[in-house]
Coordinates of C-alpha atoms and ligand atoms in Angstrom, one line a residue:
Chain A
M1196 CA 76.2 -210.2 192.5
G1197 CA 76.5 -209.4 196.2
Q1198 CA 75.4 -206.2 197.8
T1199 CA 77.0 -203.5 199.9
V1200 CA 75.1 -202.4 203.0
S1201 CA 73.4 -199.4 201.4
E1202 CA 72.3 -201.5 198.4
K1203 CA 70.8 -204.0 200.8
I1204 CA 69.0 -201.4 202.9
I1205 CA 67.5 -199.7 199.9
S1206 CA 66.5 -203.0 198.3
R1207 CA 64.7 -204.1 201.4
H1208 CA 62.8 -200.8 201.4
I1209 CA 61.6 -200.9 197.9
G1210 CA 61.0 -204.6 197.6
R1211 CA 63.3 -205.4 194.7
S1212 CA 67.0 -205.8 194.3
V1213 CA 68.9 -202.7 193.2
G1214 CA 72.5 -201.8 192.7
A1215 CA 74.7 -198.7 192.5
G1216 CA 73.5 -196.2 189.9
D1217 CA 69.8 -197.2 190.0
L1218 CA 67.4 -194.3 190.5
V1219 CA 64.7 -195.1 193.1
V1220 CA 61.9 -193.6 195.1
T1221 CA 62.1 -195.1 198.5
P1222 CA 60.0 -194.9 201.7
V1223 CA 61.8 -193.5 204.7
D1224 CA 61.7 -194.5 208.4
G1225 CA 62.4 -191.1 209.8
V1226 CA 62.8 -187.4 209.0
M1227 CA 64.3 -184.6 211.0
A1228 CA 65.0 -180.8 210.6
T1229 CA 66.6 -178.2 212.8
D1230 CA 66.2 -174.5 213.5
T1231 CA 68.5 -173.7 210.6
T1232 CA 66.7 -175.8 208.0
A1233 CA 63.1 -176.3 209.3
P1234 CA 61.8 -172.7 208.9
L1235 CA 62.4 -172.8 205.1
A1236 CA 61.1 -176.4 205.0
L1237 CA 57.9 -175.5 206.7
K1238 CA 57.3 -172.7 204.2
A1239 CA 58.0 -175.1 201.3
F1240 CA 55.7 -177.8 202.9
E1241 CA 52.9 -175.3 202.9
K1242 CA 53.6 -174.1 199.4
M1243 CA 53.7 -177.6 197.9
G1244 CA 50.3 -178.2 199.3
G1245 CA 51.2 -180.2 202.4
T1246 CA 48.7 -180.3 205.2
K1247 CA 49.6 -183.4 207.3
V1248 CA 53.1 -184.9 207.6
F1249 CA 53.1 -188.5 206.4
D1250 CA 53.5 -190.0 209.9
P1251 CA 53.9 -187.7 213.0
T1252 CA 55.7 -190.5 214.9
K1253 CA 58.4 -190.6 212.3
C1254 CA 59.0 -186.8 212.0
A1255 CA 60.9 -184.6 214.5
L1256 CA 62.0 -181.0 214.8
V1257 CA 65.0 -180.1 216.9
L1258 CA 65.9 -176.7 218.3
D1259 CA 69.7 -176.9 218.5
H1260 CA 71.6 -174.6 216.2
A1261 CA 70.8 -171.3 218.1
V1262 CA 69.7 -172.2 221.6
P1263 CA 68.5 -170.4 223.7
P1264 CA 67.7 -168.0 220.8
P1265 CA 70.2 -165.1 220.7
N1266 CA 67.7 -162.6 219.2
E1267 CA 64.1 -162.0 218.4
R1268 CA 64.3 -163.1 214.8
I1269 CA 65.5 -166.6 215.8
A1270 CA 63.1 -166.7 218.8
N1271 CA 60.3 -166.2 216.2
L1272 CA 61.6 -169.0 214.0
H1273 CA 61.6 -171.3 217.1
K1274 CA 58.0 -170.2 217.9
M1275 CA 56.9 -171.1 214.3
M1276 CA 58.5 -174.6 214.7
R1277 CA 56.8 -175.2 218.0
A1278 CA 53.4 -174.2 216.5
F1279 CA 53.9 -176.6 213.5
A1280 CA 55.0 -179.5 215.7
A1281 CA 52.0 -179.0 218.0
E1282 CA 49.6 -178.8 215.1
Q1283 CA 51.0 -181.9 213.5
G1284 CA 51.3 -183.9 216.8
M1285 CA 55.0 -184.5 216.2
R1286 CA 57.9 -184.3 218.6
L1287 CA 59.8 -181.1 219.0
F1288 CA 63.0 -181.3 220.9
E1289 CA 63.2 -178.1 223.0
I1290 CA 66.1 -175.8 223.5
G1291 CA 68.7 -177.6 225.6
E1292 CA 67.6 -181.2 224.8
G1293 CA 70.6 -181.6 222.5
I1294 CA 72.0 -181.6 219.1
C1295 CA 69.8 -183.2 216.4
H1296 CA 72.0 -186.2 215.6
Q1297 CA 72.6 -187.0 219.3
V1298 CA 68.9 -186.9 220.2
M1299 CA 67.8 -188.9 217.2
I1300 CA 70.1 -191.8 218.3
E1301 CA 69.6 -191.4 222.0
N1302 CA 65.8 -191.6 221.5
A1303 CA 66.0 -194.4 218.9
Y1304 CA 64.4 -192.4 216.2
V1305 CA 66.8 -194.2 213.9
K1306 CA 67.5 -197.9 214.1
P1307 CA 69.7 -200.5 212.3
G1308 CA 68.4 -201.1 208.7
D1309 CA 66.5 -197.8 208.6
I1310 CA 66.6 -195.2 205.9
F1311 CA 66.7 -191.8 207.5
I1312 CA 66.6 -188.3 205.9
G1313 CA 67.8 -185.3 207.9
A1314 CA 67.9 -181.7 206.9
D1315 CA 71.5 -181.4 208.1
S1316 CA 74.7 -182.4 206.4
H1317 CA 75.9 -184.6 209.3
T1318 CA 73.0 -186.9 209.1
P1319 CA 75.3 -189.8 207.9
T1320 CA 76.3 -190.0 211.6
Y1321 CA 73.5 -192.6 211.9
G1322 CA 75.7 -195.1 210.1
A1323 CA 77.1 -195.6 213.6
V1324 CA 74.0 -197.7 214.3
N1325 CA 73.9 -199.5 210.9
A1326 CA 71.3 -197.2 209.3
M1327 CA 71.5 -195.6 205.9
A1328 CA 71.1 -191.9 206.6
S1329 CA 71.6 -189.0 204.3
G1330 CA 71.4 -185.2 204.5
V1331 CA 69.3 -183.0 202.4
G1332 CA 68.2 -179.3 202.2
S1333 CA 64.9 -177.7 203.3
T1334 CA 62.8 -178.3 200.2
D1335 CA 63.8 -182.0 199.9
L1336 CA 63.0 -182.3 203.6
A1337 CA 59.6 -180.8 203.1
A1338 CA 58.8 -183.2 200.3
T1339 CA 59.9 -186.1 202.4
M1340 CA 57.7 -185.0 205.3
M1341 CA 54.8 -184.7 203.0
T1342 CA 55.2 -187.9 201.0
G1343 CA 57.2 -190.2 203.4
K1344 CA 59.5 -190.8 200.4
I1345 CA 62.7 -189.6 198.8
W1346 CA 64.2 -190.0 195.3
L1347 CA 67.8 -191.0 195.3
K1348 CA 70.4 -192.7 193.2
V1349 CA 71.7 -195.9 194.9
P1350 CA 75.2 -194.8 195.8
E1351 CA 78.5 -196.6 194.8
S1352 CA 80.4 -197.7 197.9
I1353 CA 83.9 -197.2 199.1
K1354 CA 85.4 -199.5 201.8
I1355 CA 87.8 -198.3 204.4
I1356 CA 89.5 -201.1 206.4
C1357 CA 91.5 -200.2 209.5
N1358 CA 93.6 -202.9 211.1
G1359 CA 95.2 -202.8 214.5
Q1360 CA 94.2 -201.1 217.7
L1361 CA 94.5 -197.4 218.5
Q1362 CA 97.1 -196.5 221.2
T1363 CA 96.1 -194.9 224.5
G1364 CA 95.6 -191.2 224.0
V1365 CA 94.5 -191.7 220.4
S1366 CA 90.8 -191.7 219.8
A1367 CA 88.2 -192.2 217.1
K1368 CA 88.5 -188.5 216.2
D1369 CA 92.2 -188.9 215.5
L1370 CA 91.4 -191.8 213.3
I1371 CA 88.6 -190.1 211.3
L1372 CA 90.7 -186.9 210.9
Y1373 CA 93.5 -189.1 209.5
L1374 CA 91.0 -190.8 207.1
V1375 CA 89.5 -187.5 206.0
G1376 CA 93.1 -186.3 205.2
K1377 CA 93.6 -189.4 203.1
I1378 CA 90.3 -189.5 201.3
T1379 CA 90.1 -185.7 201.0
I1380 CA 87.1 -183.3 201.3
S1381 CA 85.7 -184.5 197.9
G1382 CA 87.0 -188.0 197.7
A1383 CA 83.7 -189.7 198.7
T1384 CA 81.3 -187.3 196.8
Y1385 CA 78.0 -189.1 196.1
K1386 CA 79.3 -192.3 197.7
S1387 CA 78.5 -194.6 200.6
V1388 CA 81.5 -195.1 202.9
E1389 CA 81.7 -198.4 204.7
F1390 CA 84.2 -198.8 207.6
E1391 CA 85.3 -202.2 208.8
G1392 CA 88.2 -203.8 210.6
E1393 CA 89.6 -204.4 214.1
A1394 CA 89.9 -200.7 214.9
F1395 CA 86.2 -200.2 214.8
E1396 CA 85.0 -203.4 216.4
G1397 CA 85.6 -202.5 220.0
M1398 CA 84.3 -198.9 219.5
T1399 CA 81.4 -197.5 221.6
V1400 CA 78.3 -196.1 219.8
A1401 CA 79.7 -192.6 220.7
S1402 CA 83.0 -193.3 218.9
R1403 CA 81.2 -194.9 215.9
M1404 CA 79.2 -191.7 215.7
T1405 CA 82.4 -189.6 215.5
I1406 CA 83.6 -191.8 212.7
A1407 CA 80.4 -191.7 210.7
N1408 CA 79.9 -188.0 211.4
M1409 CA 82.9 -186.9 209.4
V1410 CA 82.0 -188.8 206.3
A1411 CA 80.3 -185.5 205.6
E1412 CA 83.8 -184.0 205.4
M1413 CA 84.6 -186.5 202.6
G1414 CA 81.6 -185.4 200.6
G1415 CA 79.9 -188.8 201.3
K1416 CA 76.2 -189.5 200.8
T1417 CA 76.0 -191.9 203.7
A1418 CA 78.3 -193.8 206.1
I1419 CA 78.1 -197.3 207.4
V1420 CA 80.2 -198.5 210.3
N1421 CA 80.3 -202.4 210.1
P1422 CA 78.0 -203.5 213.0
K1423 CA 80.4 -206.2 214.2
G1424 CA 80.8 -205.4 217.9
L1425 CA 77.9 -202.9 217.9
E1426 CA 75.9 -202.9 221.2
L1427 CA 72.6 -201.2 221.5
D1428 CA 70.1 -201.4 224.4
Y1429 CA 67.5 -203.1 222.2
D1430 CA 67.7 -206.2 220.0
F1431 CA 68.4 -205.7 216.3
D1432 CA 69.4 -207.6 213.2
P1433 CA 72.7 -206.3 212.0
I1434 CA 73.2 -205.8 208.3
Y1435 CA 76.5 -206.9 206.9
P1436 CA 77.8 -206.5 203.3
D1437 CA 77.9 -209.6 201.1
H1438 CA 81.4 -211.1 200.6
D1439 CA 81.2 -210.4 196.9
A1440 CA 79.8 -206.9 197.2
H1441 CA 81.2 -204.4 194.8
Y1442 CA 83.3 -201.4 196.0
V1443 CA 84.6 -198.8 193.6
D1444 CA 87.6 -198.3 195.9
T1445 CA 89.0 -200.1 198.9
F1446 CA 91.5 -198.5 201.2
E1447 CA 93.4 -200.4 203.9
F1448 CA 95.4 -198.9 206.8
D1449 CA 97.3 -200.2 209.8
V1450 CA 96.4 -197.7 212.5
S1451 CA 98.3 -199.2 215.4
N1452 CA 101.0 -196.5 215.3
L1453 CA 98.7 -193.6 214.6
E1454 CA 99.6 -190.4 216.4
P1455 CA 97.1 -187.7 217.4
Q1456 CA 96.1 -185.7 214.4
V1457 CA 95.1 -182.1 213.7
A1458 CA 93.3 -180.5 210.8
A1459 CA 94.9 -177.1 210.2
P1460 CA 93.0 -174.1 208.8
E1461 CA 91.0 -173.9 206.7
S1462 CA 89.8 -177.3 205.5
P1463 CA 89.0 -180.4 207.5
D1464 CA 91.2 -182.5 205.1
N1465 CA 94.3 -180.4 205.8
V1466 CA 95.3 -183.1 208.3
V1467 CA 98.8 -183.8 209.7
N1468 CA 100.4 -185.5 212.7
I1469 CA 100.2 -183.3 215.8
S1470 CA 103.9 -182.9 215.9
Q1471 CA 103.8 -180.6 212.9
H1472 CA 101.8 -177.9 214.8
A1473 CA 102.9 -178.7 218.3
G1474 CA 103.7 -175.4 220.1
Q1475 CA 101.2 -173.3 218.0
E1476 CA 99.8 -170.8 220.4
I1477 CA 96.0 -171.0 221.0
N1478 CA 93.5 -168.5 222.5
Y1479 CA 90.3 -170.5 222.7
A1480 CA 89.6 -174.3 223.2
F1481 CA 86.2 -175.8 222.4
I1482 CA 84.8 -179.3 223.0
G1483 CA 81.3 -180.1 221.9
T1484 CA 79.2 -180.7 218.7
C1485 CA 77.7 -183.7 217.1
C1486 CA 81.2 -184.9 216.4
N1487 CA 82.7 -184.9 219.9
G1488 CA 80.3 -183.6 222.6
R1489 CA 79.5 -186.9 224.2
L1490 CA 80.3 -188.3 227.7
E1491 CA 83.4 -190.1 226.6
D1492 CA 84.7 -186.9 225.0
L1493 CA 84.1 -184.9 228.2
Q1494 CA 85.6 -187.6 230.3
A1495 CA 88.7 -187.7 228.0
A1496 CA 89.1 -183.9 228.7
A1497 CA 88.5 -184.3 232.4
Q1498 CA 91.1 -187.0 232.7
I1499 CA 93.7 -184.5 231.5
L1500 CA 92.4 -181.5 233.3
K1501 CA 91.7 -183.1 236.7
G1502 CA 93.1 -181.0 239.5
K1503 CA 94.7 -178.5 237.1
R1504 CA 93.9 -175.1 235.7
I1505 CA 93.9 -174.2 232.0
K1506 CA 96.6 -171.6 231.0
S1507 CA 95.8 -168.1 232.0
G1508 CA 94.6 -166.0 229.0
V1509 CA 93.1 -169.1 227.3
R1510 CA 89.4 -169.7 227.5
M1511 CA 87.6 -173.0 227.2
V1512 CA 84.0 -173.7 226.2
I1513 CA 82.3 -177.1 226.7
G1514 CA 79.0 -177.8 224.9
P1515 CA 77.5 -181.2 225.9
A1516 CA 75.8 -182.9 222.9
S1517 CA 72.6 -183.4 224.9
K1518 CA 70.9 -183.0 228.2
N1519 CA 71.5 -186.7 228.8
V1520 CA 75.2 -186.3 228.3
M1521 CA 75.2 -183.2 230.5
L1522 CA 73.3 -185.0 233.3
E1523 CA 75.7 -188.0 233.1
A1524 CA 78.7 -185.7 233.2
M1525 CA 77.2 -183.9 236.2
N1526 CA 76.5 -187.1 238.0
D1527 CA 79.9 -188.7 237.6
G1528 CA 81.8 -185.5 238.5
T1529 CA 83.1 -184.8 235.0
L1530 CA 81.6 -181.3 234.8
Q1531 CA 82.9 -180.3 238.1
I1532 CA 86.5 -181.2 237.1
L1533 CA 86.1 -179.2 233.9
M1534 CA 84.6 -176.2 235.6
N1535 CA 87.3 -176.2 238.3
A1536 CA 89.9 -176.3 235.6
G1537 CA 88.4 -173.1 234.2
A1538 CA 86.0 -174.3 231.5
S1539 CA 82.7 -172.6 230.8
I1540 CA 79.7 -174.9 230.2
I1541 CA 77.0 -173.9 227.7
T1542 CA 73.5 -175.1 226.9
P1543 CA 73.5 -178.5 225.1
G1544 CA 73.2 -177.7 221.4
C1545 CA 75.5 -176.7 218.5
G1546 CA 76.9 -173.8 220.5
P1547 CA 79.8 -171.9 218.8
C1548 CA 80.2 -174.6 216.1
V1549 CA 78.4 -172.7 213.4
G1550 CA 79.2 -169.1 214.3
T1551 CA 75.8 -167.9 215.4
H1552 CA 76.5 -167.2 219.1
Q1553 CA 78.0 -168.6 222.3
G1554 CA 81.7 -168.1 221.6
V1555 CA 82.7 -166.3 218.4
P1556 CA 86.5 -166.0 218.2
G1557 CA 88.2 -162.5 218.0
N1558 CA 90.3 -161.2 215.2
D1559 CA 93.6 -163.2 214.6
E1560 CA 92.7 -165.6 217.4
V1561 CA 93.5 -169.3 217.1
V1562 CA 90.9 -171.9 218.1
I1563 CA 91.5 -175.5 218.8
S1564 CA 88.2 -177.3 218.4
A1565 CA 86.8 -180.8 218.7
A1566 CA 84.2 -179.9 216.0
N1567 CA 84.2 -181.2 212.4
R1568 CA 84.6 -178.1 210.3
N1569 CA 87.2 -175.4 210.2
F1570 CA 86.3 -173.5 207.0
R1571 CA 87.1 -169.8 207.0
G1572 CA 84.5 -167.9 209.0
R1573 CA 82.9 -171.1 210.3
M1574 CA 82.8 -170.0 213.9
G1575 CA 81.5 -166.5 213.0
N1576 CA 84.7 -164.6 212.4
P1577 CA 86.5 -164.9 209.0
N1578 CA 89.6 -163.3 210.7
S1579 CA 90.2 -166.2 213.0
N1580 CA 91.8 -169.6 212.5
I1581 CA 90.5 -173.0 213.6
F1582 CA 92.4 -176.2 214.2
L1583 CA 90.4 -179.4 214.6
A1584 CA 91.5 -182.1 217.0
A1585 CA 90.4 -184.8 219.4
P1586 CA 88.9 -183.8 222.8
A1587 CA 92.0 -185.0 224.6
T1588 CA 94.2 -182.8 222.4
V1589 CA 91.9 -179.8 222.9
A1590 CA 92.2 -180.3 226.7
A1591 CA 95.9 -180.7 226.7
S1592 CA 96.3 -177.6 224.5
A1593 CA 94.1 -175.5 226.8
L1594 CA 96.3 -176.6 229.7
A1595 CA 99.5 -175.7 227.9
G1596 CA 98.3 -172.7 225.9
C1597 CA 99.6 -174.2 222.7
I1598 CA 98.8 -177.3 220.6
T1599 CA 100.0 -180.2 222.7
N1600 CA 100.0 -183.9 222.3
P1601 CA 97.7 -185.3 225.0
K1602 CA 100.1 -188.2 225.6
E1603 CA 102.3 -185.7 227.6
F1604 CA 99.6 -185.7 230.3
L1605 CA 98.6 -189.4 230.3
Chain B
M328 CA 79.7 -161.5 182.9
V329 CA 81.3 -164.5 184.5
H330 CA 82.7 -164.6 188.1
V331 CA 85.3 -167.3 188.4
Y332 CA 86.4 -169.1 191.6
G333 CA 88.4 -172.2 192.3
D334 CA 87.8 -175.6 193.9
N335 CA 86.0 -176.5 197.2
V336 CA 84.0 -173.3 197.7
D337 CA 82.2 -174.3 200.8
T338 CA 78.7 -173.3 202.0
D339 CA 80.2 -171.2 204.9
R340 CA 81.9 -169.1 202.2
I341 CA 78.8 -168.9 200.1
I342 CA 76.7 -167.7 203.1
P343 CA 78.1 -167.7 206.6
G344 CA 76.0 -169.7 209.2
K345 CA 75.4 -166.5 211.2
Y346 CA 73.1 -165.1 208.4
T347 CA 71.2 -168.3 207.6
K348 CA 68.6 -168.2 210.3
T349 CA 66.0 -166.0 208.6
L350 CA 63.0 -166.2 206.3
D351 CA 63.8 -162.8 204.8
L352 CA 65.6 -164.2 201.8
S353 CA 66.6 -160.8 200.4
T354 CA 69.0 -160.4 203.3
L355 CA 70.9 -163.5 202.1
A356 CA 72.1 -161.7 198.9
D357 CA 73.6 -158.9 201.1
H358 CA 76.1 -161.4 202.4
V359 CA 76.6 -163.8 199.6
L360 CA 80.3 -164.9 199.2
E361 CA 81.4 -162.1 201.5
D362 CA 84.3 -164.0 203.1
L363 CA 85.6 -165.3 199.7
D364 CA 85.2 -162.1 197.6
P365 CA 83.8 -159.1 199.4
D366 CA 83.3 -157.3 196.1
F367 CA 81.2 -159.9 194.5
R368 CA 77.9 -158.8 195.8
H369 CA 78.5 -155.3 194.6
N370 CA 79.7 -156.3 191.2
V371 CA 77.2 -159.0 190.4
K372 CA 74.5 -158.2 187.8
D373 CA 71.3 -160.0 186.8
G374 CA 72.0 -162.8 184.4
D375 CA 75.6 -163.2 185.4
I376 CA 77.2 -166.7 185.5
L377 CA 79.3 -168.1 188.3
I378 CA 82.1 -170.5 187.2
A379 CA 83.8 -172.8 189.7
G380 CA 86.1 -175.7 189.9
E381 CA 85.6 -179.0 191.8
N382 CA 83.2 -179.7 194.7
F383 CA 81.3 -176.4 194.6
G384 CA 79.0 -176.0 197.6
C385 CA 80.6 -178.6 200.0
G386 CA 79.9 -178.5 203.7
S387 CA 76.5 -177.6 205.2
S388 CA 73.0 -178.7 203.9
R389 CA 71.9 -175.1 204.1
E390 CA 69.6 -174.3 201.2
Q391 CA 70.2 -170.7 202.0
A392 CA 73.4 -171.1 199.9
P393 CA 71.8 -171.7 196.5
I394 CA 69.0 -169.3 197.5
A395 CA 71.6 -166.5 198.2
L396 CA 73.2 -167.1 194.8
K397 CA 69.9 -167.1 193.0
Q398 CA 68.7 -164.0 195.0
C399 CA 71.7 -161.9 193.9
G400 CA 70.8 -162.4 190.3
L401 CA 73.0 -165.2 189.0
S402 CA 71.3 -167.1 186.1
C403 CA 73.4 -170.2 186.3
I404 CA 76.4 -171.9 188.0
V405 CA 78.9 -174.0 186.0
A406 CA 81.4 -176.1 187.9
D407 CA 83.6 -179.2 187.3
Y408 CA 81.2 -180.9 189.8
F409 CA 79.0 -180.0 192.8
A410 CA 78.8 -181.3 196.3
R411 CA 75.8 -183.6 196.6
I412 CA 73.4 -181.7 198.8
F413 CA 74.1 -178.4 197.1
Y414 CA 73.4 -180.0 193.8
R415 CA 70.0 -181.2 195.0
N416 CA 69.2 -177.9 196.7
A417 CA 70.0 -175.9 193.6
I418 CA 67.7 -178.0 191.4
N419 CA 65.0 -178.0 194.0
I420 CA 64.8 -174.2 194.2
G421 CA 65.1 -173.9 190.4
L422 CA 68.6 -172.6 190.1
P423 CA 70.1 -174.1 186.9
I424 CA 73.6 -175.7 187.4
L425 CA 75.8 -177.4 184.9
E426 CA 78.5 -179.9 185.6
I427 CA 81.4 -179.7 183.1
G428 CA 84.4 -181.6 184.2
N429 CA 87.8 -180.1 183.4
H430 CA 86.5 -177.0 181.8
D431 CA 89.0 -174.2 181.2
I432 CA 86.8 -171.1 181.5
E433 CA 88.7 -168.2 182.9
K434 CA 88.0 -164.7 184.1
G435 CA 87.1 -162.4 181.3
D436 CA 85.9 -165.2 178.9
D437 CA 82.7 -164.4 177.0
I438 CA 80.3 -167.3 177.9
E439 CA 76.9 -168.3 176.6
V440 CA 74.8 -171.0 178.2
D441 CA 72.1 -173.1 176.7
I442 CA 70.6 -174.6 179.8
E443 CA 68.1 -176.8 178.0
Q444 CA 70.8 -178.5 175.9
G445 CA 73.4 -178.3 178.6
V446 CA 75.8 -176.6 176.3
V447 CA 78.2 -173.9 177.2
T448 CA 79.9 -171.8 174.5
N449 CA 83.1 -170.0 175.3
K450 CA 83.3 -167.4 172.6
T451 CA 86.7 -166.1 173.7
K452 CA 88.3 -169.5 173.4
G453 CA 86.1 -170.6 170.5
K454 CA 85.1 -173.8 172.3
T455 CA 81.9 -175.6 173.4
Y456 CA 81.5 -177.8 176.4
Q457 CA 78.7 -180.4 177.0
A458 CA 77.4 -180.7 180.6
T459 CA 76.7 -184.0 182.3
Q460 CA 73.2 -185.2 181.7
L461 CA 70.9 -184.7 184.7
P462 CA 68.8 -187.7 185.9
Q463 CA 65.3 -187.5 184.4
V464 CA 63.6 -186.7 187.8
M465 CA 65.9 -183.6 188.1
I466 CA 65.0 -182.4 184.6
D467 CA 61.3 -182.8 185.5
I468 CA 61.8 -180.8 188.7
L469 CA 63.7 -178.1 187.0
E470 CA 61.1 -177.9 184.2
E471 CA 58.4 -177.2 186.8
G472 CA 60.6 -174.4 188.3
G473 CA 61.6 -176.4 191.4
L474 CA 60.4 -179.1 193.7
V475 CA 57.7 -177.0 195.3
D476 CA 55.9 -176.5 192.0
Y477 CA 56.6 -180.1 190.9
L478 CA 54.9 -181.5 194.0
K479 CA 52.1 -179.0 193.9
K480 CA 51.4 -180.3 190.5
H481 CA 52.0 -184.0 190.9
G482 CA 51.4 -184.5 194.6
D483 CA 54.1 -187.2 194.7
Y484 CA 57.2 -188.3 192.9
Q485 CA 56.5 -189.6 189.3
L486 CA 59.1 -192.3 189.1
S487 CA 59.2 -196.2 189.3
Ligands
LIG145 S1 77.1 -179.4 216.1 FE1 77.9 -178.3 214.4 S2 78.2 -179.8 212.8 FE2 76.9 -180.7 214.3 S3 74.8 -180.3 213.6 FE3 75.4 -178.6 215.0 S4 76.2 -177.0 213.7 FE4 76.1 -178.9 212.5

């Protein structure tokens, strides 16, 4: 029988043909941990008898979740990570270099056909570049750094086909929000989610990352965006599914009339057309994260904010996904437009996404955010509410002071 | 005693991200489930059981979530099913978890758990439930007390 992309990638790694449900121990091509997950992982590594990582060129640590460190406790965790990386001769991405998933792809730590294990739940993002990537916790990560392997169950696959082209003002974020709403927060639990169809073919790597990223919000184990139309700055052999591959579910949508979407508090699958919340007052607008902090996202906001000022009383925070993104946005004038419109630019990294620092909302405040999660308390205050939307919607809403369809400004 | 919650209890509710950046694991128990049930951490006693619905532990990969639940004294978690990373993390740190689809355990029920057999007895309702079988590698890891001790002993995964 034919194979799905994740079945193919795993089969190639272990040298025999496997299918959904098989339990395997497979070698991996890359491993990554962050300042949230690495400290526990390094402790576990030591306790399990680890001395050398399996291959320092394939392991990386990233300082991104709390950068620059907001207190001495976190500063000391960063210090511990630096020391470990230096001792092992592996790369550490310093504060301000960017969010783990962004820097892994920018620096080609992950390539098409790879198996990648990251100690972060949004690791499936690398399905944007045709890799099979999965998130784990700290102890699993430690074991993988030590052995170069991971045990896993070959996942069943779901296929999501999207026909038609998205309208102007409607982005990959609107599409993936719509799909998370349909599949639900648990609908892809343990599964590989493969995306294919016209709507994805013309997408940039950045947009493909936005799509694959939110498979985490469906509970998925890994994501694969069909590589048709994928362009990278190096040569690669794309991996396509076989025509007779088995999918446990196939969903097909025509997305040519899709409207901008929002996920209302307090679950990313609580998704509706923007019209249902249009006019909802907001206090705080945030664009950034591994979901939507890339150049095209900042440019989409700048297109709306050019020559204008955000509504008085509203604050706006922009967190570029990496130093590269920030430099590009600086060079092409995007940052200037955003700052002149009233936005505050923060150090590349996770920023306020996970509620540690750099922009915690106040009580009863409403946030419109381009991030991927709006669970209660996610941004550090359980008494605030978070709406998720595309960068263009966040910018339009900052301008109007209430949730606003970006098409009104295009 | 059982503590009963519903579906989709996410990791931000189990332990908010602002408390996760620490190696002092005892501080995690001080904040466990605080946004979902502020009284939980005061009421929980050693050996208590947490009962949940579907997709328990969805969201972040933070291992601090099962650690916080283990630190506060819970002996076991029973849910309809668990989110994938939480499931692995719990086994890896040696926190027993049982998946029982469509269970009807409610607040106040008197529950007994046989972790080895994967059997939960509800004395109040006079019922027993059989948990889904763990893959062999997970049973082996749990038997060693977690992945750290498993690897310390074997040095590598013992499979295929
Ligand atoms: S930006 Fe947010 S979702 Fe992405 S890795 Fe950082 S904390 Fe996680």
